[in-house]
CSV table of N, CA and C in Angstrom, one decimal:
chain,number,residue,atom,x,y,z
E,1,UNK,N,-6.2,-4.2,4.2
E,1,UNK,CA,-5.5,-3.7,5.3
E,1,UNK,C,-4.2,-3.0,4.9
E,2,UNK,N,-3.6,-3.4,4.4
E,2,UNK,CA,-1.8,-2.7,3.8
E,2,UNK,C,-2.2,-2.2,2.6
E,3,UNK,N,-3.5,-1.8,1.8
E,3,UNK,CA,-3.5,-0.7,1.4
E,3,UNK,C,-4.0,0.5,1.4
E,4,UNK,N,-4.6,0.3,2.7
E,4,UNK,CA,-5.4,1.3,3.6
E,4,UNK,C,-4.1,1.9,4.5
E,5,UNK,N,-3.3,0.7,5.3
E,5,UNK,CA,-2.2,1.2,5.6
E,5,UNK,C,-1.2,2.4,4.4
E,6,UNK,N,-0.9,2.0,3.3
E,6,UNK,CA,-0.1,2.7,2.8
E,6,UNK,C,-0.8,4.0,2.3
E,7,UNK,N,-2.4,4.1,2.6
E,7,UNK,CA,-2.6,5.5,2.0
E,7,UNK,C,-2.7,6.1,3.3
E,8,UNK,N,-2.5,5.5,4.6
E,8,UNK,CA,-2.4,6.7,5.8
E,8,UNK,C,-1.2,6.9,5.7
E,9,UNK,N,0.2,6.3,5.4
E,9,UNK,CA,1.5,6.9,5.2
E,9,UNK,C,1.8,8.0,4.4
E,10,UNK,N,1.0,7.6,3.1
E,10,UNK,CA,0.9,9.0,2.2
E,10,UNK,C,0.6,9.9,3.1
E,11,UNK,N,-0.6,9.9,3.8
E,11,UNK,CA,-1.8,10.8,4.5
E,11,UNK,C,-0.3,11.9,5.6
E,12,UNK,N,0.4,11.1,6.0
E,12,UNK,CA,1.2,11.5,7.3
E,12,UNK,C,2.5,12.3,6.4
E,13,UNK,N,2.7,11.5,5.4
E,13,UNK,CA,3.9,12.4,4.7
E,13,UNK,C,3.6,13.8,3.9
E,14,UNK,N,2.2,14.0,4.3
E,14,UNK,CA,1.5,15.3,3.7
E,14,UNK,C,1.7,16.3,4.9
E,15,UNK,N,1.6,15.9,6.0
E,15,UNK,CA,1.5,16.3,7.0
E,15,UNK,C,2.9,16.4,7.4
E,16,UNK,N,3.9,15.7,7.4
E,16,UNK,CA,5.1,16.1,7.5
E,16,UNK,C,5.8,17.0,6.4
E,17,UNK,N,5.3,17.5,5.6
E,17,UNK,CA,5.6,18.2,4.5
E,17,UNK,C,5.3,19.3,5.2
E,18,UNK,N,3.8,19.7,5.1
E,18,UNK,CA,3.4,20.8,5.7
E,18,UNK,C,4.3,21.4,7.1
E,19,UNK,N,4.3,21.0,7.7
E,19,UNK,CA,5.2,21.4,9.4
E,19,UNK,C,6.6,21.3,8.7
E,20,UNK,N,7.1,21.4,7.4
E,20,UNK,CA,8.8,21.7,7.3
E,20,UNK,C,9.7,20.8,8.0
E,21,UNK,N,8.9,19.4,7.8
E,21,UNK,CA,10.1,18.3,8.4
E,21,UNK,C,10.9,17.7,6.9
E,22,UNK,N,10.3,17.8,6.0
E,22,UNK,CA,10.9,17.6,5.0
E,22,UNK,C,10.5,18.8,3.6
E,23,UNK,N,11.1,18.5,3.0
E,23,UNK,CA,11.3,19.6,1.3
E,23,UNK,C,10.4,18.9,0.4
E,24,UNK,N,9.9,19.7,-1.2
E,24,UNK,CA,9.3,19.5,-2.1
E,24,UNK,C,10.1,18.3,-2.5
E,25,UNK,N,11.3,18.1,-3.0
E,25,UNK,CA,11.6,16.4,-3.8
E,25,UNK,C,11.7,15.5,-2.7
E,26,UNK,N,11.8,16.0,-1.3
E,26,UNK,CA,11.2,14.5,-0.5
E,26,UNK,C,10.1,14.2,-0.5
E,27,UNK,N,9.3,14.9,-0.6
E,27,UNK,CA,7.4,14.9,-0.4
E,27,UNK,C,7.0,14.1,-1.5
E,28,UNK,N,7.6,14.4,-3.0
E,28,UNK,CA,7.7,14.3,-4.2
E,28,UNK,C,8.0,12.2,-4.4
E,29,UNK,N,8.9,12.4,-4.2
E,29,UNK,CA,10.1,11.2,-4.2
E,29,UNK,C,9.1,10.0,-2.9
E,30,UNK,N,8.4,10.3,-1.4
E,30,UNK,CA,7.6,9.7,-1.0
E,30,UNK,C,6.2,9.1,-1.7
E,31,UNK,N,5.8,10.0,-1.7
E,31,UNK,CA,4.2,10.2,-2.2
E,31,UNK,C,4.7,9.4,-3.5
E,32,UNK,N,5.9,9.1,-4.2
E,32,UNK,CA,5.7,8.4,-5.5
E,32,UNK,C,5.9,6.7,-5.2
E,33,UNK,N,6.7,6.4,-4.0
E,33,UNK,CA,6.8,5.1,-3.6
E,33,UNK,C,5.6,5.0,-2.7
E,34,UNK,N,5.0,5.5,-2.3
E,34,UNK,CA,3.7,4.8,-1.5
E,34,UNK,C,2.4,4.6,-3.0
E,35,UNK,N,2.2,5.6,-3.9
E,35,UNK,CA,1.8,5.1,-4.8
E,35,UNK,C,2.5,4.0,-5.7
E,36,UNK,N,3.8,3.4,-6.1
E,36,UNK,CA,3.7,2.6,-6.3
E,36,UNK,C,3.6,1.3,-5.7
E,37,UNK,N,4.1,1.1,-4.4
E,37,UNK,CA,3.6,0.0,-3.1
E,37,UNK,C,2.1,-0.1,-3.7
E,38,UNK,N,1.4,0.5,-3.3
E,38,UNK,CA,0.1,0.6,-3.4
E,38,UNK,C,-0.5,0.1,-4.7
E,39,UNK,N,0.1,0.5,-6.3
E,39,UNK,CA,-0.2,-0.6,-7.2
E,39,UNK,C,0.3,-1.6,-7.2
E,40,UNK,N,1.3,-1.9,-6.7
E,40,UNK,CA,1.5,-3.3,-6.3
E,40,UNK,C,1.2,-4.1,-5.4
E,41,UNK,N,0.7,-3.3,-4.2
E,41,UNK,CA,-0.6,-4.1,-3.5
E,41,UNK,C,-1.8,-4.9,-4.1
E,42,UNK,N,-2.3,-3.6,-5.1
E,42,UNK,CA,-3.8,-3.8,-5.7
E,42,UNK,C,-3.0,-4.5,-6.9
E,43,UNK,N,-2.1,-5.4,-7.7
E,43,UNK,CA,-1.5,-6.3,-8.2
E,43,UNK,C,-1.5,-7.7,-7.6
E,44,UNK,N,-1.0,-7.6,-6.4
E,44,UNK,CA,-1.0,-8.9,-5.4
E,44,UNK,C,-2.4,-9.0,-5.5
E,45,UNK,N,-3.1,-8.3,-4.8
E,45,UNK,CA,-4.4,-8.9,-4.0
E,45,UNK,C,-5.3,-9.2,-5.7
E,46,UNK,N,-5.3,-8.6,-6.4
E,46,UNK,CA,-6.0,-9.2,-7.7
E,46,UNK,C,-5.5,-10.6,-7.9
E,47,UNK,N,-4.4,-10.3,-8.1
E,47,UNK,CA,-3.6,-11.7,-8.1
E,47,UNK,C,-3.8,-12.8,-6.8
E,48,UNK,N,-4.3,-12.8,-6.2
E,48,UNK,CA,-4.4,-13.3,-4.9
E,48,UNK,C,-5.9,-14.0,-5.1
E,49,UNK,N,-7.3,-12.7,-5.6
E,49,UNK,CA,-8.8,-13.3,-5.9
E,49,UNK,C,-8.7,-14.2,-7.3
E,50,UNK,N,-7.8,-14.0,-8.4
E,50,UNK,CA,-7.9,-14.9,-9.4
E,50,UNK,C,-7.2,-16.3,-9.2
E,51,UNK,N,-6.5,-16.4,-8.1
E,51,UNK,CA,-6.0,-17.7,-8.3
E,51,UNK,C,-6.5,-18.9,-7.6
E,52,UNK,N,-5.9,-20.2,-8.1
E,52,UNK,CA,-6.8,-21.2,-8.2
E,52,UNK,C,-6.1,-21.9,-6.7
E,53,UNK,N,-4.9,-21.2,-6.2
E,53,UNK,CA,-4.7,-21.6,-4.9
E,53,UNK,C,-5.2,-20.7,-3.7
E,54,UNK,N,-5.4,-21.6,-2.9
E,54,UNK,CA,-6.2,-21.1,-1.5
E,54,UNK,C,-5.4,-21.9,-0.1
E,55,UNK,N,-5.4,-20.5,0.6
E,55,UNK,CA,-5.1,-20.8,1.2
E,55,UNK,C,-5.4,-21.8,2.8
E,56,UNK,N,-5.1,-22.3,3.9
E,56,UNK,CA,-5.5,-23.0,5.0
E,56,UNK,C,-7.0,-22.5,5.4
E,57,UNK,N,-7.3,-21.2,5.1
E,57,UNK,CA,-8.1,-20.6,6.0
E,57,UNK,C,-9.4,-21.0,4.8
E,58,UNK,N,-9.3,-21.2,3.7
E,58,UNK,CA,-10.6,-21.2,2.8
E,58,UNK,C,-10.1,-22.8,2.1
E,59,UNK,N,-9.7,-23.8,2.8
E,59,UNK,CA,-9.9,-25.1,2.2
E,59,UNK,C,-11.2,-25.9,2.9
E,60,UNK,N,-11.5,-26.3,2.1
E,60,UNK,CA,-12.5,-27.4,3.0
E,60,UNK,C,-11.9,-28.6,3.9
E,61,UNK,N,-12.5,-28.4,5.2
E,61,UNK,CA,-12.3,-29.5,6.5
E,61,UNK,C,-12.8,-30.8,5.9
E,62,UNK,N,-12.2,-31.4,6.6
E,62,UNK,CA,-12.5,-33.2,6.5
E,62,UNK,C,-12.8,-33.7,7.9
């Protein structure tokens, strides 16, 4: 979900580029913090399938 989110913010900041709401090193300087969010999304969530803790929602009931 929040890394599908951050590639529609890329998506929008393409589009605010285009219509001259912002300049080349803001477009620049965005598009480079949503790609990094984004590998550190895909960092967490790997980090999230390898580990040996789980959370409430995937423990076994009693």
């Amino acid at each position: 979900m929040a890394k599908g989110s951050c590639g529609e913010v890329r998506s929008q900041v393409y589009r605010i580029y285009d219509w001259d709401y912002i300049d080349k090193p803001q477009l620049e300087a965005l598009t480079s913090k949503c790609e990094q969010l984004s590998k550190q999304i895909a960092g967490f969530i790997n980090y999230l399938n390898k580990t040996e803790l789980k959370g409430s929602k995937f423990q076994a009931k009693s």
